[in-house]
CSV table of C-alpha atoms in Angstrom, one decimal:
chain,number,residue,atom,x,y,z
A,1,MET,CA,-63.5,29.9,34.5
A,2,GLN,CA,-64.1,31.2,31.0
A,3,ILE,CA,-64.1,28.7,28.1
A,4,SER,CA,-61.2,30.6,26.4
A,5,ASP,CA,-59.2,30.4,29.7
A,6,PHE,CA,-59.9,26.7,29.9
A,7,ASN,CA,-58.8,26.1,26.3
A,8,GLN,CA,-55.6,28.1,26.7
A,9,LEU,CA,-54.6,26.2,29.9
A,10,LEU,CA,-55.3,22.9,28.2
A,11,LEU,CA,-53.5,23.6,25.0
A,12,SER,CA,-50.5,25.0,26.9
A,13,ASN,CA,-50.1,21.8,28.9
A,14,ASN,CA,-47.0,19.8,28.0
A,15,LEU,CA,-49.1,16.8,26.9
A,16,PHE,CA,-50.8,18.9,24.2
A,17,VAL,CA,-48.0,21.0,22.9
A,18,GLY,CA,-48.3,21.3,19.1
A,19,CYS,CA,-52.1,20.7,19.1
A,20,ASP,CA,-54.6,23.4,18.1
A,21,ALA,CA,-58.1,24.3,19.2
A,22,SER,CA,-59.6,21.7,16.8
A,23,LEU,CA,-58.5,19.0,19.3
A,24,LEU,CA,-61.2,20.2,21.6
A,25,ASP,CA,-63.8,19.1,19.1
A,26,GLU,CA,-62.4,15.6,19.1
A,27,ALA,CA,-61.6,15.4,22.9
A,28,PRO,CA,-63.6,12.9,24.9
A,29,PHE,CA,-64.2,15.1,27.9
A,30,ASP,CA,-66.6,17.9,29.0
A,31,ASN,CA,-67.6,19.7,32.2
A,32,LYS,CA,-68.2,16.3,33.9
A,33,ASN,CA,-64.5,15.8,33.9
A,34,ILE,CA,-63.9,18.9,36.0
A,35,PHE,CA,-63.3,18.0,39.7
A,36,HIS,CA,-63.0,20.3,42.7
A,37,LEU,CA,-60.4,19.4,45.4
A,38,LYS,CA,-61.0,21.0,48.8
A,39,ALA,CA,-58.1,22.7,50.6
A,40,GLY,CA,-56.0,19.9,52.3
A,41,GLU,CA,-57.7,17.2,50.2
A,42,ASP,CA,-55.6,14.7,48.3
A,43,LEU,CA,-56.3,14.1,44.6
A,44,PHE,CA,-55.6,10.3,44.6
A,45,SER,CA,-57.6,9.7,47.8
A,46,SER,CA,-60.5,11.6,46.4
A,47,HIS,CA,-60.5,10.4,42.8
A,48,GLY,CA,-58.4,7.3,42.6
A,49,SER,CA,-54.9,6.9,41.2
A,50,ALA,CA,-55.8,5.9,37.7
A,51,CYS,CA,-56.1,9.4,36.3
A,52,ILE,CA,-54.3,12.4,34.9
A,53,GLY,CA,-55.2,15.7,36.5
A,54,ILE,CA,-54.6,19.0,34.7
A,55,LEU,CA,-54.7,21.8,37.3
A,56,LEU,CA,-57.1,24.6,36.2
A,57,SER,CA,-57.1,26.8,39.2
A,58,GLY,CA,-55.5,26.9,42.7
A,59,ARG,CA,-52.2,25.5,43.9
A,60,CYS,CA,-51.2,22.0,44.9
A,61,ALA,CA,-48.3,20.5,46.7
A,62,ILE,CA,-46.8,17.1,45.9
A,63,TYR,CA,-45.4,15.1,48.9
A,64,SER,CA,-43.8,11.7,49.1
A,65,ALA,CA,-46.3,9.1,50.2
A,66,GLU,CA,-43.9,7.5,52.6
A,67,PRO,CA,-46.0,7.3,55.8
A,68,SER,CA,-43.0,7.7,58.2
A,69,LYS,CA,-41.8,11.0,56.7
A,70,LYS,CA,-43.8,13.6,54.7
A,71,VAL,CA,-41.3,15.1,52.2
A,72,LEU,CA,-42.2,18.0,50.0
A,73,MET,CA,-41.4,17.2,46.3
A,74,ARG,CA,-42.7,20.2,44.4
A,75,PHE,CA,-45.6,22.5,43.8
A,76,VAL,CA,-48.1,22.4,40.9
A,77,PHE,CA,-49.5,25.5,39.2
A,78,PRO,CA,-52.4,26.0,36.8
A,79,GLY,CA,-51.8,24.4,33.4
A,80,GLU,CA,-49.6,21.6,34.8
A,81,ALA,CA,-50.4,17.9,34.7
A,82,VAL,CA,-50.1,15.4,37.6
A,83,GLY,CA,-50.6,11.6,37.8
A,84,VAL,CA,-49.2,10.8,34.4
A,85,ALA,CA,-46.8,8.2,35.7
A,86,SER,CA,-49.4,6.6,38.0
A,87,LEU,CA,-51.9,6.3,35.1
A,88,PHE,CA,-49.6,3.9,33.3
A,89,SER,CA,-48.1,2.2,36.3
A,90,THR,CA,-49.2,-1.2,37.8
A,91,THR,CA,-48.2,0.0,41.3
A,92,PRO,CA,-49.9,2.4,43.7
A,93,PRO,CA,-48.9,6.1,43.5
A,94,THR,CA,-45.8,7.0,45.5
A,95,THR,CA,-46.9,10.6,46.0
A,96,ASP,CA,-49.8,12.6,47.6
A,97,ILE,CA,-51.1,15.6,45.6
A,98,THR,CA,-52.8,18.0,48.0
A,99,ALA,CA,-54.6,21.3,47.4
A,100,CYS,CA,-52.9,24.0,49.4
A,101,ASN,CA,-55.0,27.1,48.5
A,102,ASP,CA,-57.7,28.3,50.9
A,103,SER,CA,-60.2,27.9,48.1
A,104,GLY,CA,-59.0,24.5,47.0
A,105,ALA,CA,-58.2,23.6,43.4
A,106,HIS,CA,-60.0,22.6,40.2
A,107,PHE,CA,-58.7,19.7,38.0
A,108,LEU,CA,-59.6,18.4,34.6
A,109,ILE,CA,-59.6,14.6,35.3
A,110,LEU,CA,-58.7,12.3,32.4
A,111,SER,CA,-59.0,8.5,32.8
A,112,ARG,CA,-57.0,5.9,31.0
A,113,ASP,CA,-60.0,5.5,28.6
A,114,ASP,CA,-59.9,9.3,28.0
A,115,ILE,CA,-56.2,9.2,27.2
A,116,ASP,CA,-56.7,6.1,24.9
A,117,SER,CA,-59.4,8.1,23.1
A,118,LEU,CA,-57.0,11.1,22.7
A,119,PHE,CA,-54.4,8.8,21.2
A,120,SER,CA,-57.0,7.9,18.6
A,121,THR,CA,-57.5,11.5,17.4
A,122,ARG,CA,-55.6,13.0,14.5
A,123,PHE,CA,-53.3,14.5,17.2
A,124,GLY,CA,-52.7,11.0,18.7
A,125,ASP,CA,-49.1,10.6,17.6
A,126,ARG,CA,-48.1,14.0,18.9
A,127,ILE,CA,-49.9,13.5,22.2
A,128,ARG,CA,-48.2,10.1,22.6
A,129,ASN,CA,-44.8,11.6,21.9
A,130,ASN,CA,-45.5,14.5,24.3
A,131,THR,CA,-46.5,12.0,27.0
A,132,LEU,CA,-43.2,10.0,26.6
A,133,SER,CA,-41.2,13.3,26.7
A,134,PHE,CA,-43.1,14.4,29.8
A,135,LEU,CA,-42.3,11.2,31.6
A,136,SER,CA,-38.6,11.3,30.6
A,137,ASN,CA,-38.3,14.9,31.9
A,138,ARG,CA,-40.1,13.9,35.1
A,139,VAL,CA,-37.6,11.2,35.8
A,140,SER,CA,-34.7,13.6,35.2
A,141,PHE,CA,-36.4,16.1,37.5
A,142,LEU,CA,-36.7,13.6,40.3
A,143,ASN,CA,-33.1,12.4,39.9
A,144,SER,CA,-31.9,16.0,40.3
A,145,ARG,CA,-34.1,16.7,43.3
A,146,ILE,CA,-34.1,13.4,45.3
A,147,ALA,CA,-30.8,14.1,47.0
A,148,CYS,CA,-31.6,17.7,48.1
A,149,ILE,CA,-35.2,17.6,49.2
A,150,THR,CA,-34.6,15.2,52.1
A,151,GLY,CA,-32.7,18.0,53.9
A,152,GLY,CA,-36.0,19.6,54.9
A,153,SER,CA,-34.9,23.1,56.0
A,154,ALA,CA,-37.5,25.9,55.8
A,155,GLU,CA,-35.3,27.8,53.3
A,156,ARG,CA,-34.9,24.8,51.1
A,157,LYS,CA,-38.6,24.1,51.1
A,158,LEU,CA,-39.3,27.7,50.2
A,159,ALA,CA,-36.7,27.4,47.4
A,160,ILE,CA,-38.6,24.4,46.0
A,161,PHE,CA,-41.8,26.4,45.9
A,162,LEU,CA,-40.2,29.4,44.3
A,163,ASN,CA,-38.4,27.4,41.6
A,164,SER,CA,-41.6,25.5,40.9
A,165,ALA,CA,-43.4,28.9,40.5
A,166,MET,CA,-40.8,30.2,38.1
A,167,ASP,CA,-40.8,27.0,36.0
A,168,ALA,CA,-44.6,27.2,35.8
A,169,THR,CA,-45.0,30.9,35.1
A,170,LEU,CA,-41.8,31.3,33.0
A,171,SER,CA,-41.3,34.5,34.9
A,172,LEU,CA,-39.1,35.8,37.8
A,173,GLU,CA,-42.0,37.9,39.0
A,174,PHE,CA,-45.2,36.2,40.2
A,175,ASP,CA,-47.9,36.0,42.8
A,176,ILE,CA,-47.7,33.2,45.4
A,177,GLY,CA,-51.4,32.7,45.0
A,178,MET,CA,-52.2,31.9,48.6
A,179,SER,CA,-51.8,33.3,52.1
A,180,MET,CA,-48.6,33.0,54.2
A,181,LYS,CA,-50.6,30.7,56.5
A,182,SER,CA,-51.6,28.4,53.6
A,183,LEU,CA,-48.0,28.4,52.2
A,184,ALA,CA,-46.6,27.5,55.6
A,185,ASN,CA,-49.0,24.6,55.8
A,186,ALA,CA,-48.2,23.5,52.3
A,187,LEU,CA,-44.5,23.6,53.2
A,188,ASN,CA,-45.2,21.8,56.4
A,189,ILE,CA,-43.4,24.5,58.4
A,190,GLY,CA,-44.4,27.1,60.9
A,191,ARG,CA,-45.3,30.6,59.8
A,192,ALA,CA,-42.4,32.0,61.8
A,193,SER,CA,-40.0,29.7,60.0
A,194,LEU,CA,-41.5,30.8,56.7
A,195,TYR,CA,-41.1,34.5,57.4
A,196,ARG,CA,-37.5,33.8,58.6
A,197,ALA,CA,-36.8,32.0,55.3
A,198,PHE,CA,-38.2,34.9,53.3
A,199,ASP,CA,-36.2,37.4,55.4
A,200,SER,CA,-33.0,35.4,54.9
A,201,LEU,CA,-33.4,35.3,51.1
A,202,GLU,CA,-34.3,39.0,51.0
A,203,LYS,CA,-31.1,39.9,53.1
A,204,GLU,CA,-29.1,37.8,50.7
A,205,LYS,CA,-30.6,39.8,47.8
A,206,VAL,CA,-32.1,36.7,46.3
A,207,LEU,CA,-35.6,38.1,46.1
A,208,ILE,CA,-38.0,41.0,46.9
A,209,ARG,CA,-41.3,40.2,48.5
A,210,ASN,CA,-44.3,42.6,48.6
A,211,GLY,CA,-47.2,40.8,50.3
A,212,THR,CA,-47.8,37.7,48.2
A,213,SER,CA,-45.9,39.1,45.2
A,214,VAL,CA,-42.4,37.9,44.7
A,215,THR,CA,-39.6,39.0,42.4
A,216,VAL,CA,-36.6,36.8,42.1
A,217,ILE,CA,-33.5,38.8,41.4
A,218,ASN,CA,-30.8,36.1,41.8
A,219,ARG,CA,-32.1,32.7,40.6
A,220,GLU,CA,-28.6,31.2,40.4
A,221,HIS,CA,-28.3,31.7,44.2
A,222,LEU,CA,-31.7,30.2,44.7
A,223,LEU,CA,-30.7,27.1,42.7
A,224,ASN,CA,-27.5,26.8,44.7
A,225,ILE,CA,-29.7,26.0,47.8
A,226,PHE,CA,-30.3,22.6,46.2
A,227,LYS,CA,-26.6,21.8,45.8
């Protein structure tokens, strides 16, 4: 990854909104903070729960950590942060964050000490407020999703992924970023079920798929799957 790409991803993250490139001169991290997660590997199992991870490349899926039932919560795309709530919590994480790309994923890992150091920079107040806003928005997101994600149909799981992709890319047109096999594994469904879900959404004129490229043409209908 080019340094300019790294800087752009970092400064576009919700925790650093309003900061400029001079923050990087004061930031307490370097290349040693970049961690590679292998495909199928869990971030917290590999690195411990007391960290924030900012995804630099790849795709990750977040599942509930309930051992009796693996429930897909959402997908994570480059530039997004995970583990924020766990970093400030006194209880173990309630989710698993798993790399779902064939090539795995790269994270910038920030410890509690790293975050405390960022709070001490001249951007500290802004980063602190951004963190509180992020946590509040995450609570709202979970409240809106908790009732619908337990249904578990293939179409609903695909809709979770597609909505996550649109929220992350701010676009109705995007590349899935992984093979159909990897996406099916991430959704915890069979490939045949995944293709049927895509076919169903295409027949309903919700989206157009060309290989791994997707164009959503009726997001309102896609959102209705959650209702």
